[in-house]
Short mmCIF file of C-alpha atoms and ligand atoms in Angstrom, two decimals:
data_model
loop_
_atom_site.label_atom_id
_atom_site.label_comp_id
_atom_site.label_asym_id
_atom_site.label_seq_id
_atom_site.Cartn_x
_atom_site.Cartn_y
_atom_site.Cartn_z
CA MET T 1 125.13 114.43 111.12
CA THR T 2 123.76 113.94 107.62
CA PRO T 3 122.19 117.37 106.37
CA PRO T 4 118.57 117.34 106.01
CA LEU T 5 116.79 117.26 102.67
CA THR T 6 117.04 120.59 100.56
CA PRO T 7 113.65 122.07 99.73
CA GLN T 8 114.89 121.40 96.15
CA GLN T 9 115.08 117.82 96.84
CA VAL T 10 111.74 117.85 98.31
CA ARG T 11 110.29 119.54 95.26
CA PHE T 12 112.02 117.30 93.06
CA PHE T 13 110.33 114.39 94.77
CA HIS T 14 106.93 115.70 94.62
CA GLU T 15 107.46 116.56 90.80
CA GLU T 16 109.30 113.59 89.62
CA GLY T 17 107.61 110.93 92.14
CA TYR T 18 111.03 109.72 93.21
CA LEU T 19 114.31 110.96 94.72
CA ILE T 20 117.55 109.30 95.03
CA VAL T 21 119.67 110.40 97.90
CA PRO T 22 123.11 108.77 97.57
CA ASP T 23 124.34 109.77 101.17
CA VAL T 24 121.77 109.37 103.74
CA PHE T 25 123.94 107.82 106.24
CA PRO T 26 127.59 106.47 106.16
CA ALA T 27 127.44 102.93 104.58
CA SER T 28 129.07 101.51 107.67
CA ASP T 29 125.48 102.00 109.44
CA LEU T 30 124.37 99.34 107.66
CA GLU T 31 126.97 96.83 108.76
CA PRO T 32 124.88 95.68 111.82
CA VAL T 33 121.93 94.85 109.51
CA ARG T 34 124.13 92.85 107.14
CA GLN T 35 125.49 91.06 110.02
CA SER T 36 122.09 90.16 111.37
CA LEU T 37 120.84 89.00 108.12
CA HIS T 38 124.16 86.93 107.66
CA GLY T 39 123.50 85.43 111.17
CA GLU T 40 120.07 84.39 110.37
CA ILE T 41 121.05 82.77 107.16
CA ASN T 42 123.85 80.72 109.11
CA ARG T 43 121.04 79.68 111.62
CA LEU T 44 118.75 78.44 109.07
CA ALA T 45 121.50 76.84 106.94
CA ARG T 46 122.82 75.17 110.20
CA GLN T 47 119.22 73.76 110.85
CA LEU T 48 119.00 72.53 107.28
CA GLU T 49 122.46 70.76 107.69
CA THR T 50 121.53 69.04 110.92
CA GLU T 51 118.38 67.73 109.19
CA GLY T 52 120.62 66.45 106.59
CA ARG T 53 119.12 68.41 103.80
CA LEU T 54 122.27 70.84 102.94
CA ARG T 55 125.85 69.39 102.95
CA ALA T 56 127.53 72.86 103.57
CA ARG T 57 126.47 76.26 104.88
CA HIS T 58 129.05 78.06 102.39
CA GLU T 59 129.57 80.54 105.38
CA GLU T 60 133.31 81.42 104.23
CA LEU T 61 131.76 83.09 100.95
CA GLY T 62 130.14 85.93 103.10
CA PHE T 63 126.97 87.65 102.97
CA ASP T 64 127.18 88.83 99.35
CA ARG T 65 127.65 85.31 97.98
CA GLN T 66 126.65 82.51 100.60
CA LEU T 67 122.87 82.43 99.55
CA SER T 68 123.82 81.73 96.07
CA ALA T 69 126.17 78.86 96.89
CA ILE T 70 123.25 77.15 99.05
CA PHE T 71 120.88 77.70 96.11
CA ARG T 72 123.33 76.01 93.72
CA GLU T 73 123.69 73.09 95.99
CA SER T 74 119.93 72.93 96.80
CA LYS T 75 117.09 74.93 95.22
CA GLU T 76 114.84 73.64 97.96
CA CYS T 77 117.23 74.95 100.86
CA GLY T 78 117.76 78.13 99.12
CA ASP T 79 114.18 78.65 98.53
CA ALA T 80 113.37 77.80 102.12
CA ILE T 81 115.88 80.35 103.49
CA ILE T 82 114.53 82.98 101.20
CA ARG T 83 111.06 82.33 102.12
CA SER T 84 111.86 82.45 105.66
CA LEU T 85 113.68 86.06 105.27
CA ILE T 86 110.73 87.41 103.04
CA GLY T 87 107.82 85.92 104.84
CA GLU T 88 104.68 84.52 103.37
CA ARG T 89 101.73 86.98 103.48
CA GLY T 90 104.13 89.41 105.22
CA GLY T 91 106.04 88.81 108.20
CA GLY T 92 109.51 87.51 107.61
CA PHE T 93 112.74 88.04 109.34
CA TYR T 94 112.93 90.96 111.82
CA SER T 95 115.67 91.96 114.52
CA ARG T 96 116.98 94.76 116.46
CA GLU T 97 119.25 95.87 113.79
CA ILE T 98 116.54 95.93 111.28
CA PHE T 99 114.36 98.01 113.85
CA ASP T 100 117.31 100.39 114.38
CA LEU T 101 117.34 100.98 110.50
CA ILE T 102 113.75 101.78 110.24
CA VAL T 103 114.23 104.23 113.15
CA HIS T 104 117.39 105.54 111.83
CA PRO T 105 117.23 109.48 112.81
CA ALA T 106 118.73 110.48 109.22
CA LEU T 107 115.98 108.36 107.39
CA LEU T 108 113.32 109.70 109.62
CA ARG T 109 114.10 113.34 109.00
CA ALA T 110 114.22 112.66 105.45
CA ILE T 111 110.65 111.13 105.59
CA ALA T 112 109.25 113.84 107.90
CA ALA T 113 110.43 116.25 105.23
CA LEU T 114 108.67 114.36 102.32
CA VAL T 115 105.43 113.67 103.99
CA GLY T 116 105.28 117.08 105.55
CA SER T 117 104.63 115.84 108.95
CA GLU T 118 106.65 115.31 112.03
CA GLU T 119 104.51 112.35 113.11
CA VAL T 120 105.58 109.33 111.18
CA VAL T 121 104.03 105.91 111.04
CA ALA T 122 106.03 103.08 109.69
CA SER T 123 104.38 100.20 107.76
CA PRO T 124 105.62 96.77 106.74
CA TYR T 125 108.84 96.25 104.97
CA ARG T 126 110.27 93.57 102.48
CA ILE T 127 113.76 92.19 102.59
CA ARG T 128 115.03 91.32 98.94
CA PRO T 129 117.91 89.18 98.22
CA LYS T 130 118.27 89.52 94.45
CA LEU T 131 120.42 86.41 93.53
CA PRO T 132 122.64 86.58 90.26
CA LYS T 133 120.64 85.11 87.41
CA PHE T 134 117.57 84.48 89.66
CA GLY T 135 114.55 84.72 87.50
CA ARG T 136 112.23 85.45 90.60
CA GLY T 137 114.42 88.57 91.43
CA VAL T 138 113.04 90.33 88.50
CA VAL T 139 110.02 92.53 89.48
CA PRO T 140 107.70 93.72 86.85
CA TRP T 141 106.30 97.06 86.47
CA HIS T 142 103.83 97.98 89.27
CA GLN T 143 102.76 100.82 91.69
CA ASP T 144 102.97 99.96 95.32
CA SER T 145 99.47 100.81 95.68
CA GLY T 146 98.48 97.81 93.61
CA TYR T 147 99.32 95.84 96.67
CA LEU T 148 97.59 98.17 98.98
CA ALA T 149 93.74 98.72 99.89
CA GLY T 150 91.93 101.14 97.38
CA LEU T 151 91.02 103.63 100.22
CA CYS T 152 94.73 104.45 100.72
CA ASP T 153 95.25 105.30 96.61
CA GLN T 154 95.10 109.03 97.19
CA HIS T 155 97.29 109.20 100.38
CA LEU T 156 101.04 109.46 100.28
CA ILE T 157 102.84 106.34 101.39
CA ILE T 158 106.80 106.42 100.96
CA THR T 159 108.60 103.62 99.84
CA CYS T 160 112.11 103.99 101.11
CA TRP T 161 114.33 101.42 99.27
CA VAL T 162 117.71 100.90 100.95
CA PRO T 163 120.44 98.86 99.27
CA PHE T 164 122.81 96.84 101.45
CA VAL T 165 125.34 96.81 98.48
CA ASP T 166 125.94 99.43 95.68
CA ALA T 167 123.02 98.87 93.39
CA THR T 168 123.65 99.26 89.82
CA ALA T 169 121.93 98.42 86.47
CA ASP T 170 124.51 95.39 86.41
CA ASN T 171 123.21 93.85 89.70
CA GLY T 172 119.46 94.50 89.11
CA CYS T 173 118.56 97.99 90.73
CA MET T 174 115.00 99.46 90.02
CA GLU T 175 113.91 101.31 87.03
CA ILE T 176 111.39 104.26 87.59
CA LEU T 177 108.78 106.01 85.35
CA PRO T 178 109.24 109.61 86.34
CA ARG T 179 106.39 112.07 86.55
CA THR T 180 103.62 109.66 86.46
CA HIS T 181 102.57 109.51 90.17
CA ARG T 182 99.85 112.01 90.23
CA GLY T 183 97.36 109.80 88.14
CA PRO T 184 95.19 106.98 89.33
CA VAL T 185 96.27 103.34 90.19
CA PHE T 186 96.58 101.89 86.96
CA GLN T 187 95.19 98.39 85.70
CA HIS T 188 97.39 95.84 87.42
CA HIS T 189 97.10 92.14 86.81
CA ALA T 190 98.08 89.21 89.07
CA GLY T 191 100.24 86.54 87.86
CA GLY T 192 103.40 88.46 86.67
CA ASN T 193 106.83 87.00 87.00
CA ALA T 194 107.03 84.98 89.80
CA ASP T 195 103.66 85.73 90.87
CA PHE T 196 104.09 89.34 91.43
CA LEU T 197 101.48 91.96 90.22
CA VAL T 198 102.30 93.57 86.82
CA ILE T 199 101.15 96.61 84.92
CA ARG T 200 101.43 95.47 81.18
CA ASP T 201 103.27 97.84 78.90
CA GLN T 202 100.00 98.93 77.31
CA ASP T 203 98.55 99.99 80.66
CA LEU T 204 101.56 102.08 81.54
CA PRO T 205 100.92 105.97 81.72
CA ASP T 206 104.30 106.40 79.59
CA ASP T 207 106.69 104.72 77.31
CA PRO T 208 108.91 102.41 79.50
CA ARG T 209 111.85 103.44 77.66
CA LYS T 210 111.47 106.92 79.42
CA ALA T 211 112.29 105.21 82.63
CA ILE T 212 115.16 106.34 84.68
CA THR T 213 117.72 103.80 86.13
CA ALA T 214 117.63 103.99 89.89
CA ALA T 215 121.21 103.22 90.68
CA CYS T 216 121.72 104.06 94.18
CA PRO T 217 125.12 103.35 96.39
CA SER T 218 125.03 101.80 99.70
CA GLY T 219 124.42 104.41 102.35
CA GLY T 220 121.98 105.87 100.13
CA ALA T 221 118.34 105.45 99.41
CA VAL T 222 115.73 105.80 96.75
CA PHE T 223 112.45 107.26 97.98
CA MET T 224 109.07 106.85 95.69
CA THR T 225 105.51 107.42 96.08
CA ASN T 226 102.88 104.46 96.38
CA ARG T 227 101.69 105.60 92.83
CA THR T 228 105.14 105.85 91.31
CA PRO T 229 105.50 102.91 88.66
CA HIS T 230 108.74 101.00 88.89
CA CYS T 231 110.25 97.57 88.27
CA SER T 232 113.41 95.89 88.76
CA THR T 233 115.93 94.37 86.30
CA PRO T 234 117.79 90.94 86.42
CA ASN T 235 121.01 90.65 88.50
CA LEU T 236 123.68 90.04 86.08
CA SER T 237 126.54 90.26 88.59
CA ASP T 238 128.26 87.66 90.51
CA HIS T 239 127.11 88.95 93.98
CA ILE T 240 123.60 89.09 95.54
CA ARG T 241 122.15 92.55 95.38
CA TRP T 242 120.55 92.91 98.90
CA SER T 243 118.05 95.36 99.87
CA VAL T 244 115.25 96.39 102.13
CA ASP T 245 112.03 98.43 101.30
CA LEU T 246 110.82 100.09 104.07
CA ARG T 247 107.39 102.10 104.19
CA TYR T 248 106.39 105.36 105.89
CA LYS T 249 103.35 107.80 106.09
CA ALA T 250 102.10 110.76 107.83
CA ALA T 251 100.25 109.76 111.13
CA ASP T 252 96.84 110.84 109.59
CA VAL T 253 97.05 108.47 106.61
CA PRO T 254 94.63 105.30 107.42
CA ASN T 255 96.73 102.94 109.57
CA ASN T 256 96.34 100.38 112.34
CA VAL T 257 98.58 101.90 114.95
CA GLY T 258 97.52 100.69 118.42
CA LEU T 259 95.17 98.09 117.21
CA GLU T 260 95.54 94.51 118.40
CA PRO T 261 93.19 91.59 119.00
CA ALA T 262 91.65 91.67 122.37
CA SER T 263 92.00 87.79 122.32
CA LEU T 264 93.20 85.19 119.96
CA ASP T 265 91.66 81.70 120.16
CA ALA T 266 93.96 78.50 119.73
CA GLU T 267 93.52 78.75 115.90
CA GLY T 268 94.65 82.51 116.10
CA ASN T 269 91.14 83.87 115.15
CA ALA T 270 90.89 87.23 116.90
CA ASP T 271 87.57 88.99 117.91
CA ALA T 272 85.23 90.59 115.27
CA LYS T 273 85.85 93.95 116.44
CA PHE T 274 89.56 93.75 115.76
CA TYR T 275 88.99 92.67 112.20
CA GLU T 276 86.51 95.44 111.48
CA ASP T 277 89.03 98.07 112.92
CA VAL T 278 92.12 96.86 111.25
CA ASN T 279 90.41 96.51 107.89
CA VAL T 280 90.57 100.46 107.45
CA ALA T 281 94.39 100.05 107.22
CA CYS T 282 96.34 100.21 104.00
CA TYR T 283 97.86 96.83 104.32
CA PRO T 284 95.57 95.18 107.34
CA PRO T 285 97.63 91.70 107.94
CA GLU T 286 100.70 93.69 109.36
CA ALA T 287 101.14 96.27 112.05
CA ASP T 288 101.75 99.79 111.53
CA PHE T 289 103.67 101.62 114.12
CA LEU T 290 104.47 105.04 115.23
CA VAL T 291 108.19 105.74 114.95
CA HIS T 292 108.44 109.77 115.41
CA SER T 293 106.40 112.05 117.02
CA ALA T 294 107.16 115.33 119.01
CA ALA T 295 103.61 115.64 119.90
CA ASN T 296 103.08 112.40 121.43
CA PRO T 297 106.50 110.82 122.20
CA GLY T 298 105.12 108.30 124.67
CA ARG T 299 103.32 106.39 121.82
CA VAL T 300 106.46 106.12 119.89
CA ILE T 301 107.25 102.42 119.83
CA ASP T 302 110.57 100.69 121.13
CA TYR T 303 112.04 97.45 119.82
CA ARG T 304 110.49 95.46 122.62
CA GLU T 305 107.15 96.44 121.74
CA TYR T 306 107.77 96.20 118.04
CA SER T 307 108.76 92.62 118.30
CA ARG T 308 105.80 91.93 120.48
CA LEU T 309 103.27 93.45 118.20
CA ARG T 310 104.85 91.46 115.08
CA ASP T 311 104.40 88.30 117.11
CA VAL T 312 100.84 89.03 117.79
CA PHE T 313 100.13 89.86 113.91
CA ALA T 314 102.02 86.73 113.07
CA ARG T 315 99.65 84.57 115.08
CA THR T 316 96.54 86.08 113.82
CA ARG T 317 94.80 84.22 111.14
CA PRO T 318 94.21 85.99 107.87
CA SER T 319 90.63 86.85 108.31
CA PHE T 320 91.41 90.52 106.76
CA ALA T 321 89.62 92.09 103.88
CA GLU T 322 90.88 91.23 100.44
CA VAL T 323 93.51 93.87 100.07
CA ARG T 324 93.00 94.21 96.45
CA ALA T 325 91.42 91.78 93.62
CA TRP T 326 93.22 92.10 90.06
CA PRO T 327 92.29 89.99 87.23
CA THR T 328 94.89 87.22 86.25
CA LEU T 329 97.05 87.84 83.25
CA ALA T 330 95.95 85.82 80.31
CA LYS T 331 98.46 83.31 79.24
CA ALA T 332 99.85 83.45 75.52
CA GLY T 333 97.10 82.14 73.12
CA GLU T 334 94.14 82.43 75.58
O1 AKG H 1 113.93 95.45 95.31
C1 AKG H 1 113.53 95.24 94.05
O2 AKG H 1 114.01 94.65 93.24
C2 AKG H 1 112.12 95.74 93.66
C3 AKG H 1 111.63 96.57 94.81
C4 AKG H 1 110.23 96.97 94.75
O3 AKG H 1 109.59 96.72 93.67
C5 AKG H 1 109.30 97.73 95.73
O4 AKG H 1 109.94 98.24 96.69
O5 AKG H 1 108.15 97.97 95.48
#
């Protein structure tokens, strides 16, 4: 069993705003997730092939290269697959294997130590296939709180970034600006690269040249706070830099655990009470769920309940409070 985080690691996280743990679990524990994503890519590719939009599935290239070949053959098909995996306003692909990763005991032990609570809530995650030389894979400087409701700014929400390949400067791992996470949520702008939010260099709390390169081997994880500025760099390698960023918090941080619409009409509109209640969550459009509680084990969710909940939220029309409105970046010359 992987040893729990040491007090030194926990202290480092709180002082620096991040922690890289190279050996959270054996890299082989990620194989089921890789296979489940690969299976989904093949399913989507087969569908596009049947519709006559894709000539070949390129399955023989394997998980680390197949999507690039699809993209080279048809940008439209590559985009369709990536959109389906990542989701639009959230959602995206989920599977039992991804759920098993979210509730991996070694990860939950680390999260409990970092949030200082044994009751842990998991929040929406994002799958990131960063293709080689793929402009949209480059994520500009931001704090994750930029994407979350302001009421959660002063709470601790952990981003747990798990690579499915060894993440290096060459294939576009993240960069992190240390010791800058105790301040406010800095000025973000909408309309950064690939429409991501961006903190302009002049609005960063420190010189971006002081950033650390957050390389992390497969089997490890990069933990950050929601106010830790970070970005990710281009993939200059010949393979896809797959990763997922999972999110966790202590159970007393605002959340929508246990909330769901009393009813949904044919268009997916929920009752007013649901929207009122759910809008106190850090990210209302997606479900939070309890993943560890010795105090309330009966409320800890299993995969069946998780998939039911995801489907309910996916069918619910987005009548959620504006999570955050940032000004749009001025174009050059404006
Ligand atoms: O995976 C990446 O390249 C960027 C991840 C990121 O920005 C995040 O997890 O907030």
